[in-house]
Coordinates of C-alpha atoms in Angstrom, one line a residue:
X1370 CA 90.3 109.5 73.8
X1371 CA 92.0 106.6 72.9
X1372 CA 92.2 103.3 75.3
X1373 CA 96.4 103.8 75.6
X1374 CA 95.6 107.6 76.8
X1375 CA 92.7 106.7 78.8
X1376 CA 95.1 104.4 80.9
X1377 CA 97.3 106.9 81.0
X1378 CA 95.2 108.8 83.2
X1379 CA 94.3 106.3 85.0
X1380 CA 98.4 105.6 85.2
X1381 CA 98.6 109.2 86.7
X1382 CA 95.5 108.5 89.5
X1383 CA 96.8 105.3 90.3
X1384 CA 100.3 107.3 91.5
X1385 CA 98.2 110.1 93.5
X1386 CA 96.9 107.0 95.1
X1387 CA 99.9 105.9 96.0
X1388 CA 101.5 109.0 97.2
X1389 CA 98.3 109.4 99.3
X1390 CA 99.0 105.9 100.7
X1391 CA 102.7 106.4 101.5
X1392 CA 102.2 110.1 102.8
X1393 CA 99.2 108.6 105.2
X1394 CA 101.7 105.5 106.1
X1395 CA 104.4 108.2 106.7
X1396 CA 102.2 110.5 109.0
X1397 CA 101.4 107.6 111.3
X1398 CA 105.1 106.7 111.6
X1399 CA 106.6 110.3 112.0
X1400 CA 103.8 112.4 112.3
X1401 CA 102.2 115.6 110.5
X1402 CA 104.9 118.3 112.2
X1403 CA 107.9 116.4 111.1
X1404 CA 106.8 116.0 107.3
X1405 CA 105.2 119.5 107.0
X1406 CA 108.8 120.8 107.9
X1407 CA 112.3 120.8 106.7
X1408 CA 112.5 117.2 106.5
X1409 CA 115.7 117.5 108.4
X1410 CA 117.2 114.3 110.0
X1411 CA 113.7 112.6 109.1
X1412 CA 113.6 109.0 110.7
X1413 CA 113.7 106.2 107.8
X1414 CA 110.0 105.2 107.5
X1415 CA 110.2 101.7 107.8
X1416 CA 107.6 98.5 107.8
X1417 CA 104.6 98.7 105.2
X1418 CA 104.8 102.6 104.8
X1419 CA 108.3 102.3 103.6
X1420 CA 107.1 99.6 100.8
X1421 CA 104.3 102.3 99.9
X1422 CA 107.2 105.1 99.5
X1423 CA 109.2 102.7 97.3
X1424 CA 106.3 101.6 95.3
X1425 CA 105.5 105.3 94.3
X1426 CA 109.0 105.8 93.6
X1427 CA 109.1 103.1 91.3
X1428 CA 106.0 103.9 89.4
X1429 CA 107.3 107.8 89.3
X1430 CA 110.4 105.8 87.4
X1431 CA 107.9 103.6 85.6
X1432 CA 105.1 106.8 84.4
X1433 CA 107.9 108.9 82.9
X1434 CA 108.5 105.8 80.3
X1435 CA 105.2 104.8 79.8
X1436 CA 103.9 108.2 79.1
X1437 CA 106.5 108.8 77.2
X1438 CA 105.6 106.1 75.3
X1439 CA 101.6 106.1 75.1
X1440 CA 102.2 110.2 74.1
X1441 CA 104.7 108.9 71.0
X1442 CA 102.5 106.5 70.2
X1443 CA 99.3 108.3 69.9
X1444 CA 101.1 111.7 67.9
X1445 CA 102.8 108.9 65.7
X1446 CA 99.0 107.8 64.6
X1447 CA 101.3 104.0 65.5
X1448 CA 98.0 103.0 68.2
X1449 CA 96.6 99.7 67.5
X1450 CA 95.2 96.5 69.2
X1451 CA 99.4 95.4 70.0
X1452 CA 99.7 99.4 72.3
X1453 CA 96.1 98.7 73.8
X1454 CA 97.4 95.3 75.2
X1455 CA 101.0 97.2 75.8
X1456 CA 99.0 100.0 78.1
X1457 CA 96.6 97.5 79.5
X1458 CA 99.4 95.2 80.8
X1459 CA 101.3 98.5 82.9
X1460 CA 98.5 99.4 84.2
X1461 CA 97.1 96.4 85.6
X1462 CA 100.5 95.1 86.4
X1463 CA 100.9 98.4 87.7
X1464 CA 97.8 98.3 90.5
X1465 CA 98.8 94.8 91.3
X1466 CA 102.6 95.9 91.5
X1467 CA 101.7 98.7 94.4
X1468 CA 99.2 96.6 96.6
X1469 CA 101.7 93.2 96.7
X1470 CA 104.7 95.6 97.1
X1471 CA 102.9 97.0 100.4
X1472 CA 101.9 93.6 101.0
X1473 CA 105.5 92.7 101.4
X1474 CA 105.9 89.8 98.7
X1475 CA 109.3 90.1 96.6
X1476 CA 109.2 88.0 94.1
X1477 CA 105.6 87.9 93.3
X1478 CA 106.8 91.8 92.7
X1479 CA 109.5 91.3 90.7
X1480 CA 107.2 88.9 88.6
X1481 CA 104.6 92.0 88.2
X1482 CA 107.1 94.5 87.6
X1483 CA 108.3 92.5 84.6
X1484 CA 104.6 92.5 83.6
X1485 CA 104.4 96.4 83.4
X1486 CA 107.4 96.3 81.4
X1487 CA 106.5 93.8 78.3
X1488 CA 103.5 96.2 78.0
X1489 CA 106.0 99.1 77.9
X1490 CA 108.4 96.8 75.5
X1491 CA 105.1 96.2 73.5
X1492 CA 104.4 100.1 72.8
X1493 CA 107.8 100.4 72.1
X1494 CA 108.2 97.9 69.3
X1495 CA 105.1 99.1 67.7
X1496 CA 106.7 102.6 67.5
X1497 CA 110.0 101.3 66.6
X1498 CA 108.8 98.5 63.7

């Protein structure tokens, strides 16, 4: 396996890890009976749980594209040393994008963010040049 697919598994545990996070955030906020029911006027979870069930929205968003792309990429035979960097930038931009979003820092997120997406923009160019 390939170092673009190898981070794309590693993409994957890195959102169970963060669905873990925000579920265990969410449980201490609301508690086990109100999230193993209907869900039905659920109080907004709020504080760093909150930031925990945004940041594994937005890498949901985020794993879709790069996926996406790494999958292209790899059936295309188009993997070289510009998709390694391209993978290796989301992820790591990716890990450091989740703890600083809980963290509560905006614009050292944004800055991250932006990160994980030159490595997407990198795969992409590769597969479109």
């Amino acid at each position: 396996m390939g170092t673009e697919l190898s981070l794309l598994v590693w993409s994957v545990a890195l959102t169970v890890g963060q669905m873990v996070v925000a579920a265990m955030g969410a449980n201490m906020q609301v508690g086990l009976t109100k999230l193993a029911g209907n869900r039905e006027d659920m109080p907004a979870i709020t504080g760093w749980a909150g930031r925990a069930k945004r940041a594994h929205l937005n890498m949901l968003e985020s794993l879709v594209l790069f996926a996406a792309l790494v999958l292209v990429a790899h059936a295309a035979g188009k993997t070289n040393a510009m998709t390694v960097l391209g993978a290796q930038l989301f992820f790591w931009a990716r890990l450091a994008y989740a703890v600083i979003y809980v963290a509560g820092i905006p614009w050292l997120r944004t800055l991250v963010w932006a990160v994980s997406l030159v490595g997407m923009i990198l795969i992409f160019l590769q597969l479109v040049g």
